[in-house]
């Protein structure tokens, strides 16, 4: 994507435009659309319980425009055979896979009564589903590392070559080493590759201090749909949303770019649904981009041109001069609360600066505000919630008030 806009228009690309099918960010600018996607998904290539094609079909059929299959420490390019377990879940998965895609597509063999199936590679399954401006499969890897029993996981979206876990002598060093490996590949290839920190509260492995220490990270999961990741924290650990604000207060003081917050599924379980299982459809991002391509999506996200959601859809998200406007695409019988959350200059804690009950809210920026974001909460219960996160929610990205 080639930008010939002035620096002011680059900012306005984010600031202007609703969340409909398409908008113009500024007079003469390229039309942009909003694309819904999930950036954290697992399959039989690692610890998921379904074939990639079946997973991709679900997302495409449920109105997602892009998906990243991010299996652990693999980019799904080598030859891999799996043995179909005797459990009925896996037997039914294979039967459905064979019935759906047929003998010409499914490569399998039987040995001593055991069925083995050759998994399709990224290059094979993407061609089956991709369609320009309709559906995109992004190459991804969950770089899965650790330190002294703690878990350090990082996704690399639009990865070009497999990256092995880099290790290190502390949690923060392991994180930085893996982050540097992703950023180095990006520099060497010239291809936009987006690293993001996964579920910091998973086994409470990654602390606020670890996150603050990072150099070069722009994204982390403020919401992850796995039932064991403790998005809400507990009596001795802060929530990921609280962590998000504290990271940004520190980053701004250190003159680092803002940290943006993602919502993801982290789906593994495609046959059993409920609070105990990591299912599809819990969390996603909606990105405002000029095209449905990995480079364009990543460039848009690095500008903050997206929101994260567990169910709420935005109709309008505008920042024009000194005013922020948020408008929800309402559902019948559902009420909404729009909160503007920010930090004032010279302060070290965030607060709710304004709350509106309704589908539309405006916020006037004043010089004393350091940064601001909005959170939209509905009265609609999530269809398949985890933890004590009951209601559908959306989060816009923080805006630095220069």
Short mmCIF file of C-alpha atoms in Angstrom, two decimals:
data_model
loop_
_atom_site.label_atom_id
_atom_site.label_comp_id
_atom_site.label_asym_id
_atom_site.label_seq_id
_atom_site.Cartn_x
_atom_site.Cartn_y
_atom_site.Cartn_z
CA UNK A 1 0.00 0.00 0.00
CA UNK A 2 1.44 3.38 -0.98
CA UNK A 3 0.52 6.44 1.03
CA UNK A 4 0.82 9.87 -0.56
CA UNK A 5 -1.00 11.68 2.20
CA UNK A 6 0.48 14.35 4.36
CA UNK A 7 1.10 13.59 8.00
CA UNK A 8 -2.14 15.32 8.88
CA UNK A 9 -4.13 13.15 6.53
CA UNK A 10 -2.43 10.05 7.87
CA UNK A 11 -3.80 10.91 11.27
CA UNK A 12 -7.21 11.67 9.81
CA UNK A 13 -7.26 8.21 8.24
CA UNK A 14 -7.93 6.96 11.75
CA UNK A 15 -9.89 9.92 12.94
CA UNK A 16 -12.64 10.14 10.33
CA UNK A 17 -15.14 7.62 9.12
CA UNK A 18 -17.97 5.42 10.27
CA UNK A 19 -18.10 1.68 10.56
CA UNK A 20 -20.37 0.98 7.62
CA UNK A 21 -19.45 -0.93 4.49
CA UNK A 22 -17.14 1.79 3.27
CA UNK A 23 -16.17 5.37 4.09
CA UNK A 24 -13.80 8.07 2.95
CA UNK A 25 -11.25 9.09 5.56
CA UNK A 26 -10.71 12.52 3.98
CA UNK A 27 -11.43 14.26 0.71
CA UNK A 28 -9.55 12.46 -2.02
CA UNK A 29 -8.38 9.65 0.27
CA UNK A 30 -8.73 5.97 -0.50
CA UNK A 31 -12.02 4.41 0.54
CA UNK A 32 -11.69 2.14 3.52
CA UNK A 33 -13.80 -0.75 4.76
CA UNK A 34 -14.18 -2.49 8.08
CA UNK A 35 -13.02 -6.10 8.20
CA UNK A 36 -13.75 -8.54 11.02
CA UNK A 37 -11.15 -11.13 11.95
CA UNK A 38 -9.65 -13.45 14.54
CA UNK A 39 -5.90 -13.47 15.11
CA UNK A 40 -5.52 -16.46 17.45
CA UNK A 41 -6.72 -19.91 16.38
CA UNK A 42 -5.53 -23.51 16.75
CA UNK A 43 -6.01 -26.68 14.71
CA UNK A 44 -4.73 -30.25 14.49
CA UNK A 45 -1.39 -28.70 13.53
CA UNK A 46 -0.85 -28.26 17.27
CA UNK A 47 -3.32 -28.66 20.14
CA UNK A 48 -6.62 -27.86 18.44
CA UNK A 49 -9.14 -30.64 17.87
CA UNK A 50 -10.20 -29.98 14.27
CA UNK A 51 -8.88 -29.89 10.71
CA UNK A 52 -7.88 -26.45 9.39
CA UNK A 53 -10.43 -26.55 6.58
CA UNK A 54 -13.34 -27.18 8.97
CA UNK A 55 -12.20 -24.29 11.17
CA UNK A 56 -11.80 -21.90 8.26
CA UNK A 57 -15.22 -22.85 6.93
CA UNK A 58 -16.79 -21.96 10.30
CA UNK A 59 -15.23 -18.51 10.37
CA UNK A 60 -16.03 -17.77 6.75
CA UNK A 61 -19.62 -18.93 7.25
CA UNK A 62 -19.95 -16.71 10.33
CA UNK A 63 -19.12 -13.44 8.58
CA UNK A 64 -15.44 -13.12 9.36
CA UNK A 65 -13.31 -11.63 6.62
CA UNK A 66 -9.91 -12.79 7.86
CA UNK A 67 -8.44 -15.46 10.09
CA UNK A 68 -4.98 -16.35 11.35
CA UNK A 69 -4.37 -20.02 12.14
CA UNK A 70 -1.67 -19.61 14.77
CA UNK A 71 -0.55 -23.05 15.84
CA UNK A 72 2.19 -23.57 18.41
CA UNK A 73 5.75 -23.43 17.04
CA UNK A 74 4.78 -24.31 13.47
CA UNK A 75 3.79 -22.47 10.32
CA UNK A 76 2.06 -25.54 8.87
CA UNK A 77 4.31 -25.96 5.86
CA UNK A 78 6.00 -29.30 6.47
CA UNK A 79 4.50 -32.77 6.00
CA UNK A 80 2.51 -33.88 9.02
CA UNK A 81 0.36 -36.95 9.61
CA UNK A 82 -1.93 -37.33 12.59
CA UNK A 83 -3.53 -40.48 13.95
CA UNK A 84 -7.25 -40.16 14.51
CA UNK A 85 -7.87 -40.99 18.15
CA UNK A 86 -10.49 -43.52 19.12
CA UNK A 87 -12.45 -40.91 21.03
CA UNK A 88 -15.79 -40.31 19.30
CA UNK A 89 -15.04 -36.59 18.99
CA UNK A 90 -12.06 -37.27 16.77
CA UNK A 91 -13.73 -40.11 14.88
CA UNK A 92 -16.68 -37.86 14.08
CA UNK A 93 -14.32 -35.06 13.08
CA UNK A 94 -12.63 -37.30 10.54
CA UNK A 95 -15.92 -38.67 9.19
CA UNK A 96 -17.26 -35.15 8.72
CA UNK A 97 -14.00 -34.01 7.12
CA UNK A 98 -14.05 -36.89 4.64
CA UNK A 99 -17.75 -36.45 3.85
CA UNK A 100 -17.34 -32.70 3.30
CA UNK A 101 -14.14 -32.62 1.24
CA UNK A 102 -14.11 -36.04 -0.37
CA UNK A 103 -11.60 -38.74 -1.24
CA UNK A 104 -9.85 -36.57 -3.81
CA UNK A 105 -8.95 -33.97 -1.19
CA UNK A 106 -8.43 -36.00 1.98
CA UNK A 107 -5.15 -37.93 2.09
CA UNK A 108 -5.46 -40.78 4.60
CA UNK A 109 -4.44 -44.36 5.20
CA UNK A 110 -5.36 -47.17 7.57
CA UNK A 111 -2.74 -49.20 9.39
CA UNK A 112 -3.64 -51.92 11.92
CA UNK A 113 -7.12 -50.46 12.21
CA UNK A 114 -5.81 -46.96 12.94
CA UNK A 115 -6.63 -44.09 10.59
CA UNK A 116 -3.88 -41.61 9.80
CA UNK A 117 -4.54 -38.35 7.97
CA UNK A 118 -2.09 -36.06 6.25
CA UNK A 119 -2.80 -32.46 7.21
CA UNK A 120 -3.10 -29.89 4.47
CA UNK A 121 -0.44 -27.20 4.55
CA UNK A 122 -1.04 -23.47 4.76
CA UNK A 123 -0.43 -23.15 1.02
CA UNK A 124 -3.05 -25.81 0.32
CA UNK A 125 -5.86 -24.81 2.65
CA UNK A 126 -5.60 -21.07 2.00
CA UNK A 127 -6.24 -21.60 -1.72
CA UNK A 128 -9.43 -23.45 -0.89
CA UNK A 129 -10.94 -20.51 0.99
CA UNK A 130 -9.40 -17.22 -0.04
CA UNK A 131 -11.31 -14.83 -2.24
CA UNK A 132 -10.26 -11.22 -2.91
CA UNK A 133 -12.04 -8.73 -0.65
CA UNK A 134 -14.12 -11.57 0.80
CA UNK A 135 -11.92 -13.85 2.91
CA UNK A 136 -8.23 -13.92 3.80
CA UNK A 137 -6.13 -16.55 5.59
CA UNK A 138 -3.07 -14.98 7.22
CA UNK A 139 0.08 -17.01 7.85
CA UNK A 140 0.78 -17.05 11.58
CA UNK A 141 2.65 -18.82 14.37
CA UNK A 142 2.21 -18.85 18.12
CA UNK A 143 5.81 -18.78 19.31
CA UNK A 144 5.47 -20.80 22.49
CA UNK A 145 8.22 -20.33 25.04
CA UNK A 146 8.60 -20.21 28.80
CA UNK A 147 10.80 -19.66 31.81
CA UNK A 148 10.90 -21.69 35.02
CA UNK A 149 7.45 -23.16 34.47
CA UNK A 150 5.81 -19.92 33.36
CA UNK A 151 4.29 -19.43 29.93
CA UNK A 152 5.48 -16.88 27.38
CA UNK A 153 3.43 -16.99 24.18
CA UNK A 154 3.64 -14.54 21.30
CA UNK A 155 1.79 -14.56 18.01
CA UNK A 156 3.54 -13.51 14.81
CA UNK A 157 0.90 -12.54 12.24
CA UNK A 158 1.89 -12.64 8.56
CA UNK A 159 5.06 -14.55 9.42
CA UNK A 160 7.22 -15.59 6.47
CA UNK A 161 9.53 -18.18 8.06
CA UNK A 162 9.18 -20.29 11.18
CA UNK A 163 10.70 -18.79 14.32
CA UNK A 164 11.85 -21.15 17.05
CA UNK A 165 11.40 -20.16 20.72
CA UNK A 166 14.37 -17.98 21.62
CA UNK A 167 14.56 -18.63 25.37
CA UNK A 168 16.23 -16.36 27.92
CA UNK A 169 17.15 -15.92 31.56
CA UNK A 170 13.95 -14.22 32.74
CA UNK A 171 10.35 -13.75 31.63
CA UNK A 172 11.09 -10.30 30.25
CA UNK A 173 14.21 -11.52 28.45
CA UNK A 174 12.34 -14.42 26.85
CA UNK A 175 9.64 -12.00 25.69
CA UNK A 176 12.15 -9.53 24.29
CA UNK A 177 14.21 -12.22 22.56
CA UNK A 178 11.14 -13.58 20.76
CA UNK A 179 9.92 -10.09 19.93
CA UNK A 180 13.32 -9.19 18.48
CA UNK A 181 13.28 -12.35 16.35
CA UNK A 182 9.93 -11.34 14.84
CA UNK A 183 10.99 -7.75 14.26
CA UNK A 184 14.28 -8.89 12.72
CA UNK A 185 12.40 -11.11 10.26
CA UNK A 186 10.20 -8.16 9.40
CA UNK A 187 13.24 -6.00 8.76
CA UNK A 188 15.05 -8.65 6.72
CA UNK A 189 12.06 -9.54 4.53
CA UNK A 190 10.56 -6.07 4.22
CA UNK A 191 7.15 -7.63 4.91
CA UNK A 192 4.82 -6.27 7.63
CA UNK A 193 4.79 -8.89 10.41
CA UNK A 194 2.81 -8.15 13.56
CA UNK A 195 3.89 -9.60 16.91
CA UNK A 196 1.50 -9.58 19.84
CA UNK A 197 1.73 -10.80 23.43
CA UNK A 198 -0.80 -13.49 24.26
CA UNK A 199 -2.83 -13.81 27.48
CA UNK A 200 -0.39 -12.32 30.03
CA UNK A 201 -2.49 -13.63 32.94
CA UNK A 202 -2.30 -17.24 31.73
CA UNK A 203 -0.98 -18.90 34.90
CA UNK A 204 -0.16 -15.30 35.84
CA UNK A 205 3.07 -15.74 33.94
CA UNK A 206 3.61 -12.20 32.63
CA UNK A 207 3.57 -9.24 35.01
CA UNK A 208 2.86 -5.59 34.40
CA UNK A 209 6.56 -4.91 34.89
CA UNK A 210 7.42 -7.50 32.23
CA UNK A 211 5.07 -5.80 29.78
CA UNK A 212 6.42 -2.34 30.55
CA UNK A 213 9.99 -3.51 29.95
CA UNK A 214 9.32 -4.43 26.31
CA UNK A 215 10.91 -2.50 23.48
CA UNK A 216 9.08 -2.63 20.16
CA UNK A 217 5.79 -4.32 21.11
CA UNK A 218 2.59 -2.58 20.04
CA UNK A 219 -0.11 -5.19 20.74
CA UNK A 220 -1.36 -7.53 23.42
CA UNK A 221 -4.55 -9.42 24.19
CA UNK A 222 -6.80 -7.38 26.43
CA UNK A 223 -9.38 -10.15 25.92
CA UNK A 224 -8.66 -13.80 25.17
CA UNK A 225 -11.48 -16.36 24.91
CA UNK A 226 -9.63 -19.27 26.53
CA UNK A 227 -11.20 -20.22 29.88
CA UNK A 228 -7.87 -20.38 31.75
CA UNK A 229 -6.34 -16.99 30.97
CA UNK A 230 -7.78 -14.85 33.81
CA UNK A 231 -8.66 -11.74 31.83
CA UNK A 232 -10.32 -10.38 34.97
CA UNK A 233 -7.37 -11.13 37.26
CA UNK A 234 -8.06 -11.99 40.89
CA UNK A 235 -7.60 -10.52 44.35
CA UNK A 236 -3.82 -10.33 43.92
CA UNK A 237 -3.49 -9.78 40.16
CA UNK A 238 -4.82 -6.91 38.07
CA UNK A 239 -7.04 -7.50 35.06
CA UNK A 240 -5.65 -7.25 31.56
CA UNK A 241 -7.69 -4.07 31.03
CA UNK A 242 -6.10 -2.43 34.08
CA UNK A 243 -2.74 -3.67 32.84
CA UNK A 244 -3.41 -2.05 29.46
CA UNK A 245 -3.87 1.41 30.93
CA UNK A 246 -0.85 1.14 33.21
CA UNK A 247 1.30 0.00 30.29
CA UNK A 248 0.27 3.05 28.29
CA UNK A 249 0.88 5.48 31.13
CA UNK A 250 4.40 4.08 31.38
CA UNK A 251 4.92 3.95 27.61
CA UNK A 252 3.89 7.57 27.14
CA UNK A 253 6.26 8.67 29.91
CA UNK A 254 9.05 6.72 28.20
CA UNK A 255 8.06 8.15 24.79
CA UNK A 256 7.18 4.71 23.44
CA UNK A 257 4.30 4.18 20.99
CA UNK A 258 0.94 3.27 22.52
CA UNK A 259 0.06 -0.34 23.26
CA UNK A 260 -3.11 -1.48 21.49
CA UNK A 261 -5.52 -4.08 22.84
CA UNK A 262 -6.76 -7.10 20.89
CA UNK A 263 -9.70 -9.43 21.46
CA UNK A 264 -9.13 -12.99 20.25
CA UNK A 265 -10.67 -16.45 20.44
CA UNK A 266 -7.59 -18.58 21.12
CA UNK A 267 -9.90 -21.38 20.00
CA UNK A 268 -8.88 -25.01 20.46
CA UNK A 269 -12.18 -26.83 21.01
CA UNK A 270 -14.58 -27.22 18.09
CA UNK A 271 -16.82 -30.05 19.30
CA UNK A 272 -17.63 -29.28 22.93
CA UNK A 273 -18.95 -25.84 23.79
CA UNK A 274 -19.28 -24.06 27.07
CA UNK A 275 -17.49 -22.22 29.81
CA UNK A 276 -14.82 -24.94 30.19
CA UNK A 277 -13.81 -25.00 26.53
CA UNK A 278 -11.84 -22.63 24.31
CA UNK A 279 -14.38 -22.02 21.55
CA UNK A 280 -14.69 -19.90 18.44
CA UNK A 281 -16.69 -16.70 18.28
CA UNK A 282 -15.80 -15.10 21.60
CA UNK A 283 -13.48 -12.24 20.67
CA UNK A 284 -12.40 -10.50 17.48
CA UNK A 285 -11.03 -7.31 15.97
CA UNK A 286 -12.68 -5.07 13.39
CA UNK A 287 -10.07 -3.27 11.29
CA UNK A 288 -10.52 -0.22 9.07
CA UNK A 289 -8.32 -0.85 6.05
CA UNK A 290 -8.14 0.09 2.39
CA UNK A 291 -8.01 -3.58 1.35
CA UNK A 292 -8.33 -7.10 2.65
CA UNK A 293 -4.63 -7.94 2.61
CA UNK A 294 -2.24 -8.77 5.42
CA UNK A 295 0.02 -5.74 4.83
CA UNK A 296 -2.93 -3.33 4.72
CA UNK A 297 -4.57 -4.81 7.81
CA UNK A 298 -1.34 -4.69 9.80
CA UNK A 299 -0.57 -1.12 8.73
CA UNK A 300 -4.09 -0.11 9.75
CA UNK A 301 -3.79 -1.79 13.13
CA UNK A 302 -0.45 -0.12 13.75
CA UNK A 303 -2.25 3.21 13.28
CA UNK A 304 -4.89 2.14 15.79
CA UNK A 305 -7.54 1.89 13.08
CA UNK A 306 -9.51 -0.90 14.73
CA UNK A 307 -11.63 -1.85 17.68
CA UNK A 308 -11.89 -5.09 19.63
CA UNK A 309 -15.18 -6.75 20.52
CA UNK A 310 -16.96 -9.64 22.14
CA UNK A 311 -20.25 -8.79 20.45
CA UNK A 312 -20.88 -5.04 20.19
CA UNK A 313 -20.71 -3.56 16.67
CA UNK A 314 -19.88 0.08 16.11
CA UNK A 315 -21.63 2.16 13.48
CA UNK A 316 -19.43 5.25 13.85
CA UNK A 317 -16.03 5.88 15.38
CA UNK A 318 -14.85 9.43 14.64
CA UNK A 319 -12.23 11.72 16.09
CA UNK A 320 -12.55 15.07 14.37
CA UNK A 321 -10.45 17.97 15.63
CA UNK A 322 -11.22 17.95 19.36
CA UNK A 323 -14.27 15.73 19.43
CA UNK A 324 -14.67 11.96 19.69
CA UNK A 325 -17.89 10.38 18.51
CA UNK A 326 -18.87 6.78 19.18
CA UNK A 327 -22.09 5.34 17.80
CA UNK A 328 -23.26 1.76 18.27
CA UNK A 329 -25.04 -0.34 15.65
CA UNK A 330 -27.96 -1.10 17.99
CA UNK A 331 -29.84 -4.33 18.47
CA UNK A 332 -33.50 -4.32 19.42
CA UNK A 333 -34.11 -4.58 23.14
CA UNK A 334 -30.47 -4.00 24.06
CA UNK A 335 -29.19 -1.02 26.04
CA UNK A 336 -25.66 0.37 25.84
CA UNK A 337 -23.26 2.24 28.11
CA UNK A 338 -20.45 4.18 26.43
CA UNK A 339 -17.62 5.07 28.79
CA UNK A 340 -14.68 7.34 27.99
CA UNK A 341 -11.71 6.19 30.02
CA UNK A 342 -8.52 8.18 30.19
CA UNK A 343 -5.64 9.59 32.12
CA UNK A 344 -5.09 13.26 32.85
CA UNK A 345 -1.69 14.81 32.40
CA UNK A 346 0.50 14.74 35.51
CA UNK A 347 -1.57 11.84 36.89
CA UNK A 348 -0.74 8.13 37.09
CA UNK A 349 -4.18 6.52 37.22
CA UNK A 350 -7.01 6.32 34.71
CA UNK A 351 -10.57 7.29 35.46
CA UNK A 352 -13.93 7.37 33.74
CA UNK A 353 -14.08 10.87 32.32
CA UNK A 354 -17.59 10.56 30.91
CA UNK A 355 -20.31 7.92 30.74
CA UNK A 356 -23.35 7.98 28.47
CA UNK A 357 -26.33 5.65 28.56
CA UNK A 358 -27.42 5.22 24.96
CA UNK A 359 -26.22 4.38 21.48
CA UNK A 360 -24.35 7.61 20.71
CA UNK A 361 -21.81 9.56 22.72
CA UNK A 362 -19.55 12.53 22.10
CA UNK A 363 -16.49 13.53 24.09
CA UNK A 364 -14.70 16.86 23.84
CA UNK A 365 -10.94 16.62 24.22
CA UNK A 366 -9.35 19.16 26.53
CA UNK A 367 -5.70 20.03 26.96
CA UNK A 368 -5.44 18.32 30.36
CA UNK A 369 -6.12 14.84 28.93
CA UNK A 370 -3.11 12.60 28.30
CA UNK A 371 -4.88 9.75 26.49
CA UNK A 372 -8.41 8.51 26.05
CA UNK A 373 -10.18 5.35 24.95
CA UNK A 374 -13.77 4.20 25.01
CA UNK A 375 -15.44 1.07 26.26
CA UNK A 376 -18.93 0.13 25.13
CA UNK A 377 -20.88 -2.33 27.26
CA UNK A 378 -24.28 -3.74 26.33
CA UNK A 379 -26.99 -5.39 28.38
CA UNK A 380 -26.92 -8.36 26.01
CA UNK A 381 -25.46 -11.48 27.58
CA UNK A 382 -22.62 -13.16 25.74
CA UNK A 383 -23.78 -16.35 24.10
CA UNK A 384 -20.85 -18.40 25.38
CA UNK A 385 -19.02 -16.47 28.12
CA UNK A 386 -15.93 -17.24 30.16
CA UNK A 387 -14.94 -16.13 33.65
CA UNK A 388 -17.38 -13.54 35.00
CA UNK A 389 -17.45 -11.58 31.74
CA UNK A 390 -21.18 -11.68 31.11
CA UNK A 391 -22.05 -8.88 28.72
CA UNK A 392 -21.03 -8.08 25.16
CA UNK A 393 -18.40 -5.36 25.05
CA UNK A 394 -16.25 -3.38 22.63
CA UNK A 395 -13.02 -1.48 23.22
CA UNK A 396 -11.69 1.28 21.01
CA UNK A 397 -7.96 1.94 20.90
CA UNK A 398 -6.32 4.61 23.04
CA UNK A 399 -5.77 8.01 21.48
CA UNK A 400 -2.80 10.12 22.54
CA UNK A 401 -3.82 13.74 22.99
CA UNK A 402 -0.75 15.59 21.76
#
